[in-house]
PDB file of C-alpha atoms and ligand atoms in Angstrom:
ATOM      1  CA  MET A   1      26.008   9.452  82.032  1.00 82.00           C
ATOM      2  CA  ASP A   2      25.353   8.182  78.506  1.00 93.00           C
ATOM      3  CA  TRP A   3      23.676   4.835  77.784  1.00 96.00           C
ATOM      4  CA  GLY A   4      26.833   3.223  76.414  1.00 96.00           C
ATOM      5  CA  MET A   5      28.874   4.140  79.468  1.00 98.00           C
ATOM      6  CA  LYS A   6      26.154   2.909  81.820  1.00 97.00           C
ATOM      7  CA  ASN A   7      25.803  -0.292  79.843  1.00 98.00           C
ATOM      8  CA  ARG A   8      29.514  -1.070  79.980  1.00 98.00           C
ATOM      9  CA  LEU A   9      29.668  -0.174  83.676  1.00 98.00           C
ATOM     10  CA  SER A  10      26.829  -2.604  84.308  1.00 98.00           C
ATOM     11  CA  ARG A  11      28.897  -5.344  82.691  1.00 98.00           C
ATOM     12  CA  ILE A  12      31.560  -4.635  85.327  1.00 98.00           C
ATOM     13  CA  LEU A  13      29.439  -3.855  88.421  1.00 98.00           C
ATOM     14  CA  GLN A  14      26.817  -6.579  88.406  1.00 98.00           C
ATOM     15  CA  PRO A  15      23.327  -5.027  88.443  1.00 97.00           C
ATOM     16  CA  LYS A  16      21.994  -7.513  91.023  1.00 97.00           C
ATOM     17  CA  THR A  17      24.414  -6.483  93.755  1.00 98.00           C
ATOM     18  CA  GLY A  18      26.209  -3.432  92.384  1.00 98.00           C
ATOM     19  CA  ARG A  19      29.445  -5.323  93.054  1.00 98.00           C
ATOM     20  CA  THR A  20      32.090  -7.164  91.078  1.00 98.00           C
ATOM     21  CA  VAL A  21      34.582  -9.995  91.217  1.00 98.00           C
ATOM     22  CA  MET A  22      37.291  -9.058  88.764  1.00 98.00           C
ATOM     23  CA  LEU A  23      39.982 -11.643  88.155  1.00 98.00           C
ATOM     24  CA  ALA A  24      43.304  -9.840  87.652  1.00 98.00           C
ATOM     25  CA  ILE A  25      45.680 -11.720  85.380  1.00 98.00           C
ATOM     26  CA  ASP A  26      47.614  -8.800  83.935  1.00 97.00           C
ATOM     27  CA  HIS A  27      50.725  -9.326  86.088  1.00 96.00           C
ATOM     28  CA  GLY A  28      52.891 -10.501  83.177  1.00 96.00           C
ATOM     29  CA  TYR A  29      53.017  -7.009  81.686  1.00 95.00           C
ATOM     30  CA  PHE A  30      55.704  -6.068  84.188  1.00 92.00           C
ATOM     31  CA  MET A  31      56.464  -9.319  86.052  1.00 94.00           C
ATOM     32  CA  GLY A  32      56.822 -11.741  83.135  1.00 94.00           C
ATOM     33  CA  PRO A  33      55.656 -15.354  83.615  1.00 95.00           C
ATOM     34  CA  THR A  34      54.865 -14.990  87.292  1.00 94.00           C
ATOM     35  CA  THR A  35      54.057 -18.029  89.455  1.00 96.00           C
ATOM     36  CA  GLY A  36      50.664 -19.441  88.612  1.00 96.00           C
ATOM     37  CA  LEU A  37      50.315 -17.516  85.362  1.00 97.00           C
ATOM     38  CA  GLU A  38      53.031 -19.169  83.288  1.00 96.00           C
ATOM     39  CA  LYS A  39      50.333 -20.361  80.873  1.00 96.00           C
ATOM     40  CA  PRO A  40      47.599 -17.793  81.354  1.00 96.00           C
ATOM     41  CA  TRP A  41      44.634 -19.621  79.855  1.00 95.00           C
ATOM     42  CA  GLU A  42      45.625 -22.928  81.472  1.00 94.00           C
ATOM     43  CA  ALA A  43      45.709 -21.066  84.769  1.00 93.00           C
ATOM     44  CA  ILE A  44      42.327 -19.450  84.451  1.00 93.00           C
ATOM     45  CA  LYS A  45      40.206 -21.560  82.124  1.00 96.00           C
ATOM     46  CA  ASP A  46      38.357 -23.142  85.054  1.00 97.00           C
ATOM     47  CA  LEU A  47      38.191 -19.835  86.933  1.00 98.00           C
ATOM     48  CA  ALA A  48      36.727 -17.612  84.231  1.00 98.00           C
ATOM     49  CA  GLN A  49      33.183 -18.870  84.759  1.00 98.00           C
ATOM     50  CA  TYR A  50      33.259 -17.628  88.367  1.00 98.00           C
ATOM     51  CA  ALA A  51      34.664 -14.176  87.552  1.00 98.00           C
ATOM     52  CA  ASP A  52      32.437 -11.257  86.583  1.00 98.00           C
ATOM     53  CA  VAL A  53      35.270  -9.648  84.624  1.00 98.00           C
ATOM     54  CA  LEU A  54      38.758 -10.549  83.418  1.00 98.00           C
ATOM     55  CA  MET A  55      41.445  -7.898  83.714  1.00 98.00           C
ATOM     56  CA  LEU A  56      44.344  -8.558  81.362  1.00 98.00           C
ATOM     57  CA  THR A  57      46.582  -7.248  78.592  1.00 98.00           C
ATOM     58  CA  ARG A  58      45.857  -7.298  74.881  1.00 98.00           C
ATOM     59  CA  GLY A  59      48.692  -9.780  74.320  1.00 98.00           C
ATOM     60  CA  VAL A  60      47.185 -12.378  76.614  1.00 98.00           C
ATOM     61  CA  LEU A  61      43.680 -11.632  75.356  1.00 98.00           C
ATOM     62  CA  ARG A  62      44.616 -12.113  71.684  1.00 98.00           C
ATOM     63  CA  ASN A  63      46.905 -15.093  72.153  1.00 97.00           C
ATOM     64  CA  CYS A  64      45.524 -17.046  75.068  1.00 97.00           C
ATOM     65  CA  VAL A  65      41.800 -16.387  75.484  1.00 97.00           C
ATOM     66  CA  PRO A  66      39.174 -17.992  73.211  1.00 96.00           C
ATOM     67  CA  GLN A  67      37.344 -15.419  71.054  1.00 95.00           C
ATOM     68  CA  ASP A  68      33.938 -16.829  71.944  1.00 95.00           C
ATOM     69  CA  LEU A  69      34.405 -16.301  75.659  1.00 95.00           C
ATOM     70  CA  ASP A  70      31.378 -14.418  76.941  1.00 95.00           C
ATOM     71  CA  LYS A  71      33.067 -12.415  79.667  1.00 97.00           C
ATOM     72  CA  PRO A  72      33.617  -8.673  80.008  1.00 98.00           C
ATOM     73  CA  ILE A  73      37.215  -7.551  79.683  1.00 98.00           C
ATOM     74  CA  VAL A  74      38.978  -4.702  81.442  1.00 98.00           C
ATOM     75  CA  LEU A  75      42.033  -4.084  79.342  1.00 98.00           C
ATOM     76  CA  ARG A  76      45.343  -3.019  80.872  1.00 98.00           C
ATOM     77  CA  VAL A  77      46.406   0.077  78.903  1.00 98.00           C
ATOM     78  CA  SER A  78      49.465   1.196  80.868  1.00 96.00           C
ATOM     79  CA  GLY A  79      52.979  -0.182  81.126  1.00 95.00           C
ATOM     80  CA  GLY A  80      56.417   0.296  79.682  1.00 91.00           C
ATOM     81  CA  THR A  81      58.593  -0.776  82.595  1.00 90.00           C
ATOM     82  CA  SER A  82      59.423  -4.008  84.428  1.00 90.00           C
ATOM     83  CA  ILE A  83      60.304  -5.341  87.870  1.00 87.00           C
ATOM     84  CA  ILE A  84      63.974  -5.582  86.876  1.00 88.00           C
ATOM     85  CA  GLY A  85      64.212  -2.132  85.275  1.00 86.00           C
ATOM     86  CA  LYS A  86      65.398   1.036  86.988  1.00 78.00           C
ATOM     87  CA  GLU A  87      62.099   2.846  86.603  1.00 76.00           C
ATOM     88  CA  MET A  88      59.538   0.262  87.543  1.00 69.00           C
ATOM     89  CA  LEU A  89      56.904   2.835  88.351  1.00 75.00           C
ATOM     90  CA  HIS A  90      57.325   4.988  85.254  1.00 86.00           C
ATOM     91  CA  GLU A  91      54.407   3.740  83.187  1.00 91.00           C
ATOM     92  CA  GLY A  92      52.879   5.323  80.122  1.00 94.00           C
ATOM     93  CA  MET A  93      50.066   4.738  77.629  1.00 96.00           C
ATOM     94  CA  THR A  94      50.549   1.409  75.871  1.00 97.00           C
ATOM     95  CA  VAL A  95      47.327   0.793  73.969  1.00 98.00           C
ATOM     96  CA  ASP A  96      45.622   2.992  71.420  1.00 98.00           C
ATOM     97  CA  ILE A  97      41.914   3.567  71.935  1.00 98.00           C
ATOM     98  CA  ASP A  98      41.264   1.992  68.501  1.00 98.00           C
ATOM     99  CA  ASP A  99      42.612  -1.287  69.798  1.00 98.00           C
ATOM    100  CA  VAL A 100      40.572  -1.039  72.986  1.00 98.00           C
ATOM    101  CA  ILE A 101      37.476  -0.771  70.775  1.00 98.00           C
ATOM    102  CA  ARG A 102      38.618  -3.529  68.361  1.00 98.00           C
ATOM    103  CA  LEU A 103      39.013  -5.848  71.322  1.00 98.00           C
ATOM    104  CA  ASN A 104      35.505  -5.046  72.549  1.00 97.00           C
ATOM    105  CA  ALA A 105      36.754  -4.099  76.001  1.00 98.00           C
ATOM    106  CA  SER A 106      34.232  -3.125  78.654  1.00 98.00           C
ATOM    107  CA  GLY A 107      36.802  -1.016  80.473  1.00 98.00           C
ATOM    108  CA  MET A 108      40.401   0.215  80.513  1.00 98.00           C
ATOM    109  CA  ALA A 109      42.870   0.026  83.418  1.00 98.00           C
ATOM    110  CA  TYR A 110      45.615   2.588  83.856  1.00 97.00           C
ATOM    111  CA  SER A 111      48.107   2.842  86.779  1.00 96.00           C
ATOM    112  CA  ILE A 112      48.961   6.130  88.417  1.00 95.00           C
ATOM    113  CA  MET A 113      52.048   6.490  90.562  1.00 93.00           C
ATOM    114  CA  VAL A 114      51.163   9.176  93.081  1.00 93.00           C
ATOM    115  CA  GLY A 115      54.120  10.221  95.222  1.00 90.00           C
ATOM    116  CA  THR A 116      56.837   9.000  92.858  1.00 88.00           C
ATOM    117  CA  ASP A 117      59.102  10.951  90.508  1.00 88.00           C
ATOM    118  CA  TYR A 118      56.701   9.969  87.736  1.00 88.00           C
ATOM    119  CA  GLU A 119      53.398  11.016  89.226  1.00 92.00           C
ATOM    120  CA  ARG A 120      52.909  13.903  86.796  1.00 95.00           C
ATOM    121  CA  ASP A 121      53.391  11.752  83.677  1.00 94.00           C
ATOM    122  CA  THR A 122      51.078   9.061  84.916  1.00 96.00           C
ATOM    123  CA  ILE A 123      48.335  11.432  86.090  1.00 97.00           C
ATOM    124  CA  LEU A 124      48.418  13.350  82.803  1.00 98.00           C
ATOM    125  CA  ASP A 125      48.119  10.087  80.877  1.00 97.00           C
ATOM    126  CA  LEU A 126      45.245   9.006  83.092  1.00 98.00           C
ATOM    127  CA  SER A 127      43.494  12.252  82.181  1.00 98.00           C
ATOM    128  CA  ARG A 128      44.087  11.574  78.509  1.00 98.00           C
ATOM    129  CA  TYR A 129      42.437   8.162  78.871  1.00 98.00           C
ATOM    130  CA  ALA A 130      39.615   9.840  80.825  1.00 98.00           C
ATOM    131  CA  ASP A 131      38.938  12.029  77.765  1.00 98.00           C
ATOM    132  CA  LEU A 132      38.921   8.960  75.526  1.00 98.00           C
ATOM    133  CA  ALA A 133      36.735   7.105  78.011  1.00 98.00           C
ATOM    134  CA  GLU A 134      34.101   9.832  77.779  1.00 98.00           C
ATOM    135  CA  GLN A 135      34.455  10.104  74.015  1.00 98.00           C
ATOM    136  CA  TYR A 136      33.797   6.394  73.469  1.00 98.00           C
ATOM    137  CA  ASN A 137      31.825   5.520  76.621  1.00 98.00           C
ATOM    138  CA  ILE A 138      34.392   3.047  77.916  1.00 98.00           C
ATOM    139  CA  PRO A 139      34.819   3.115  81.709  1.00 98.00           C
ATOM    140  CA  LEU A 140      38.268   3.896  83.084  1.00 98.00           C
ATOM    141  CA  LEU A 141      39.649   2.019  86.083  1.00 98.00           C
ATOM    142  CA  ALA A 142      42.550   3.830  87.761  1.00 98.00           C
ATOM    143  CA  VAL A 143      44.978   1.502  89.505  1.00 97.00           C
ATOM    144  CA  THR A 144      46.744   3.084  92.480  1.00 93.00           C
ATOM    145  CA  ALA A 145      49.698   2.269  94.675  1.00 75.00           C
ATOM    146  CA  VAL A 146      51.351  -0.651  92.876  1.00 69.00           C
ATOM    147  CA  GLY A 147      54.948  -0.965  94.086  1.00 65.00           C
ATOM    148  CA  LYS A 148      56.339  -1.824  97.471  1.00 62.00           C
ATOM    149  CA  GLU A 149      58.044   1.558  97.890  1.00 63.00           C
ATOM    150  CA  LEU A 150      54.689   3.267  98.232  1.00 65.00           C
ATOM    151  CA  GLY A 151      52.940   3.645 101.577  1.00 72.00           C
ATOM    152  CA  LYS A 152      49.730   1.719 101.905  1.00 83.00           C
ATOM    153  CA  ASP A 153      48.017   3.620 104.716  1.00 92.00           C
ATOM    154  CA  ALA A 154      44.653   5.377 104.564  1.00 95.00           C
ATOM    155  CA  ARG A 155      46.238   8.787 104.159  1.00 93.00           C
ATOM    156  CA  TYR A 156      48.271   7.800 101.091  1.00 94.00           C
ATOM    157  CA  LEU A 157      45.631   5.558  99.541  1.00 95.00           C
ATOM    158  CA  GLY A 158      42.925   8.146 100.185  1.00 96.00           C
ATOM    159  CA  LEU A 159      45.020  10.755  98.412  1.00 95.00           C
ATOM    160  CA  ALA A 160      45.803   8.514  95.445  1.00 96.00           C
ATOM    161  CA  CYS A 161      42.184   7.364  95.015  1.00 97.00           C
ATOM    162  CA  ARG A 162      40.801  10.872  95.272  1.00 97.00           C
ATOM    163  CA  ILE A 163      43.292  12.170  92.706  1.00 97.00           C
ATOM    164  CA  ALA A 164      42.325   9.364  90.316  1.00 98.00           C
ATOM    165  CA  ALA A 165      38.634  10.194  90.661  1.00 98.00           C
ATOM    166  CA  GLU A 166      39.220  13.935  90.313  1.00 98.00           C
ATOM    167  CA  HIS A 167      40.946  13.320  86.982  1.00 98.00           C
ATOM    168  CA  GLY A 168      38.050  11.336  85.618  1.00 98.00           C
ATOM    169  CA  ALA A 169      38.418   7.664  86.579  1.00 98.00           C
ATOM    170  CA  HIS A 170      35.066   5.884  86.785  1.00 98.00           C
ATOM    171  CA  LEU A 171      36.373   3.213  89.150  1.00 98.00           C
ATOM    172  CA  VAL A 172      39.460   3.027  91.325  1.00 98.00           C
ATOM    173  CA  LYS A 173      41.488   0.047  92.379  1.00 98.00           C
ATOM    174  CA  THR A 174      43.533   0.254  95.547  1.00 97.00           C
ATOM    175  CA  TYR A 175      44.734  -1.811  98.505  1.00 96.00           C
ATOM    176  CA  TYR A 176      42.933  -2.558 101.729  1.00 97.00           C
ATOM    177  CA  CYS A 177      44.299  -0.747 104.803  1.00 96.00           C
ATOM    178  CA  ASP A 178      43.360   0.209 108.373  1.00 96.00           C
ATOM    179  CA  ASP A 179      40.665   2.906 108.371  1.00 97.00           C
ATOM    180  CA  PHE A 180      39.710   1.859 104.852  1.00 98.00           C
ATOM    181  CA  GLU A 181      36.308   3.519 105.275  1.00 98.00           C
ATOM    182  CA  LYS A 182      38.120   6.873 105.153  1.00 98.00           C
ATOM    183  CA  VAL A 183      39.563   5.977 101.751  1.00 97.00           C
ATOM    184  CA  VAL A 184      36.060   5.113 100.529  1.00 98.00           C
ATOM    185  CA  GLU A 185      34.490   8.246 102.031  1.00 98.00           C
ATOM    186  CA  GLY A 186      36.957  10.510 100.284  1.00 98.00           C
ATOM    187  CA  CYS A 187      36.536   8.928  96.873  1.00 98.00           C
ATOM    188  CA  PRO A 188      33.487   9.900  94.802  1.00 98.00           C
ATOM    189  CA  VAL A 189      33.661   6.824  92.556  1.00 98.00           C
ATOM    190  CA  PRO A 190      33.438   3.096  93.438  1.00 98.00           C
ATOM    191  CA  ILE A 191      36.525   1.344  94.780  1.00 98.00           C
ATOM    192  CA  VAL A 192      37.676  -2.249  94.267  1.00 98.00           C
ATOM    193  CA  ILE A 193      40.587  -3.776  96.133  1.00 98.00           C
ATOM    194  CA  ALA A 194      43.584  -5.668  94.819  1.00 97.00           C
ATOM    195  CA  GLY A 195      44.580  -8.711  96.821  1.00 96.00           C
ATOM    196  CA  GLY A 196      48.312  -8.021  96.901  1.00 94.00           C
ATOM    197  CA  LYS A 197      50.890 -10.702  97.673  1.00 94.00           C
ATOM    198  CA  LYS A 198      49.634 -14.212  98.356  1.00 97.00           C
ATOM    199  CA  ILE A 199      48.515 -14.667 101.960  1.00 98.00           C
ATOM    200  CA  PRO A 200      46.664 -17.577 103.625  1.00 98.00           C
ATOM    201  CA  GLU A 201      43.176 -18.083 102.167  1.00 98.00           C
ATOM    202  CA  LYS A 202      41.489 -17.310 105.490  1.00 98.00           C
ATOM    203  CA  ASP A 203      43.259 -13.950 105.718  1.00 98.00           C
ATOM    204  CA  ALA A 204      42.507 -13.035 102.104  1.00 98.00           C
ATOM    205  CA  LEU A 205      38.805 -13.755 102.677  1.00 98.00           C
ATOM    206  CA  GLN A 206      38.862 -11.685 105.851  1.00 98.00           C
ATOM    207  CA  MET A 207      40.478  -8.818 103.924  1.00 98.00           C
ATOM    208  CA  ALA A 208      37.877  -9.015 101.154  1.00 98.00           C
ATOM    209  CA  TYR A 209      35.098  -9.099 103.752  1.00 98.00           C
ATOM    210  CA  ASP A 210      36.449  -6.091 105.650  1.00 98.00           C
ATOM    211  CA  ALA A 211      36.852  -4.130 102.415  1.00 98.00           C
ATOM    212  CA  ILE A 212      33.263  -4.855 101.354  1.00 98.00           C
ATOM    213  CA  GLN A 213      31.872  -4.011 104.781  1.00 98.00           C
ATOM    214  CA  LYS A 214      33.739  -0.711 104.687  1.00 98.00           C
ATOM    215  CA  GLY A 215      32.377   0.266 101.301  1.00 98.00           C
ATOM    216  CA  ALA A 216      34.393  -1.374  98.527  1.00 98.00           C
ATOM    217  CA  VAL A 217      32.238  -2.564  95.621  1.00 98.00           C
ATOM    218  CA  GLY A 218      34.327  -5.637  95.003  1.00 98.00           C
ATOM    219  CA  VAL A 219      37.737  -7.038  94.312  1.00 98.00           C
ATOM    220  CA  ASP A 220      40.148  -7.039  91.421  1.00 98.00           C
ATOM    221  CA  MET A 221      42.119  -9.953  92.780  1.00 98.00           C
ATOM    222  CA  GLY A 222      44.912 -11.965  91.226  1.00 98.00           C
ATOM    223  CA  ARG A 223      47.558 -13.813  93.220  1.00 98.00           C
ATOM    224  CA  ASN A 224      45.332 -14.693  96.149  1.00 98.00           C
ATOM    225  CA  ILE A 225      43.163 -16.551  93.686  1.00 98.00           C
ATOM    226  CA  PHE A 226      45.426 -18.012  91.000  1.00 98.00           C
ATOM    227  CA  GLN A 227      48.221 -18.850  93.495  1.00 98.00           C
ATOM    228  CA  SER A 228      45.807 -20.408  95.990  1.00 98.00           C
ATOM    229  CA  GLU A 229      46.225 -24.104  96.801  1.00 97.00           C
ATOM    230  CA  ASN A 230      42.828 -24.413  95.104  1.00 98.00           C
ATOM    231  CA  PRO A 231      42.037 -21.441  92.844  1.00 98.00           C
ATOM    232  CA  VAL A 232      38.572 -22.666  91.805  1.00 98.00           C
ATOM    233  CA  ALA A 233      37.498 -23.082  95.419  1.00 98.00           C
ATOM    234  CA  MET A 234      39.028 -19.742  96.353  1.00 98.00           C
ATOM    235  CA  ILE A 235      37.270 -17.706  93.696  1.00 98.00           C
ATOM    236  CA  GLN A 236      33.934 -19.188  94.733  1.00 98.00           C
ATOM    237  CA  ALA A 237      34.618 -18.244  98.336  1.00 98.00           C
ATOM    238  CA  VAL A 238      35.554 -14.705  97.270  1.00 98.00           C
ATOM    239  CA  ARG A 239      32.331 -14.497  95.248  1.00 98.00           C
ATOM    240  CA  ALA A 240      30.323 -15.433  98.306  1.00 98.00           C
ATOM    241  CA  VAL A 241      31.914 -12.581 100.252  1.00 98.00           C
ATOM    242  CA  VAL A 242      31.384 -10.042  97.476  1.00 98.00           C
ATOM    243  CA  HIS A 243      27.938 -10.960  96.211  1.00 98.00           C
ATOM    244  CA  ASP A 244      26.294 -12.821  99.112  1.00 98.00           C
ATOM    245  CA  ASN A 245      27.781 -10.931 102.074  1.00 97.00           C
ATOM    246  CA  ALA A 246      29.232 -14.198 103.387  1.00 98.00           C
ATOM    247  CA  THR A 247      31.270 -13.784 106.560  1.00 98.00           C
ATOM    248  CA  PRO A 248      34.942 -14.814 106.427  1.00 98.00           C
ATOM    249  CA  GLU A 249      34.035 -17.966 108.372  1.00 98.00           C
ATOM    250  CA  GLU A 250      31.243 -18.875 105.967  1.00 98.00           C
ATOM    251  CA  ALA A 251      33.464 -18.131 102.984  1.00 98.00           C
ATOM    252  CA  PHE A 252      36.305 -20.229 104.365  1.00 98.00           C
ATOM    253  CA  LYS A 253      33.861 -23.078 104.843  1.00 98.00           C
ATOM    254  CA  ILE A 254      32.918 -22.736 101.169  1.00 98.00           C
ATOM    255  CA  PHE A 255      36.621 -22.840 100.285  1.00 98.00           C
ATOM    256  CA  GLU A 256      37.124 -26.002 102.363  1.00 98.00           C
ATOM    257  CA  GLU A 257      34.050 -27.689 100.895  1.00 98.00           C
ATOM    258  CA  LYS A 258      34.842 -26.864  97.267  1.00 97.00           C
ATOM    259  CA  LYS A 259      38.524 -27.734  97.299  1.00 93.00           C
TER     260      LYS A 259
HETATM  261  C1  5RP B 301      49.244  -4.785  88.718  1.00 60.13           C
HETATM  262  C2  5RP B 301      47.806  -4.971  88.866  1.00 60.13           C
HETATM  263  C3  5RP B 301      47.341  -6.291  89.337  1.00 60.13           C
HETATM  264  O1  5RP B 301      46.303  -6.694  88.545  1.00 60.13           O
HETATM  265  C4  5RP B 301      46.917  -6.134  90.767  1.00 60.13           C
HETATM  266  O2  5RP B 301      47.998  -5.927  91.568  1.00 60.13           O
HETATM  267  C5  5RP B 301      45.914  -7.187  91.264  1.00 60.13           C
HETATM  268  O3  5RP B 301      46.488  -8.344  91.491  1.00 60.13           O
HETATM  269  P1  5RP B 301      46.854  -8.881  92.933  1.00 60.13           P
HETATM  270  O4  5RP B 301      45.545  -9.243  93.585  1.00 60.13           O
HETATM  271  O5  5RP B 301      47.711 -10.066  92.614  1.00 60.13           O
HETATM  272  O6  5RP B 301      47.545  -7.800  93.711  1.00 60.13           O
HETATM  273  O7  5RP B 301      47.021  -4.113  88.616  1.00 60.13           O
HETATM  274  O8  5RP B 301      49.513  -3.505  88.313  1.00 60.13           O
END
């Protein structure tokens, strides 16, 4: 692996622990002004300091995030459909590599839709970004399994993650599931978990803990942080799980104390 690729990866996976707390705030690209993210920077300005990485779109980055923010960015580079459209899962390439470079991104995030009518398009586009990732040393995060139609068991998630890695993703984002260790075992690149729909803070911390214990290298979490009753307390509790191996009980105590 070339120096530039390793350097950017080390901005994402923190060298001290090899793990990461990514704050996902890209939801607007297909959900519009979703609850908690109506004003993106307002929503996350107090959270950014506790995140290792921000994952967002170029529109929010250019218009809502201060240029002097010293925080690695993973840029969402797929899209093209919405939650009200007929083809929600039919995403394509939305950002040219030139713009990824102009925006000084530390990584790119692309969604693949394994098991849908559009899997071929999305996997071929992922491969195209994998070529560009190698050409310019910019890590590629493959996002798997977004959409409620898709199964979220170890068999499906293991398949989707493995396919992403086989096509050149450097990191994979997926959901937590029973037998998650099997998903991790079958995937030759590091895995981070999405949080999914908002659930009680205690349960989200338990999920993050279980994922880490079973081999995930971190979280790329959105709604369970920015929709929490206290997002700043929640992200600190998540950090404790990811970077300090805090148990769910210890992390929940941190949440209670900080809120
Ligand atoms: C959507 C995404 C989101 O960033 C992802 O789902 C993470 O957010 P959440 O924790 O809210 O599920 O990649 O395509």
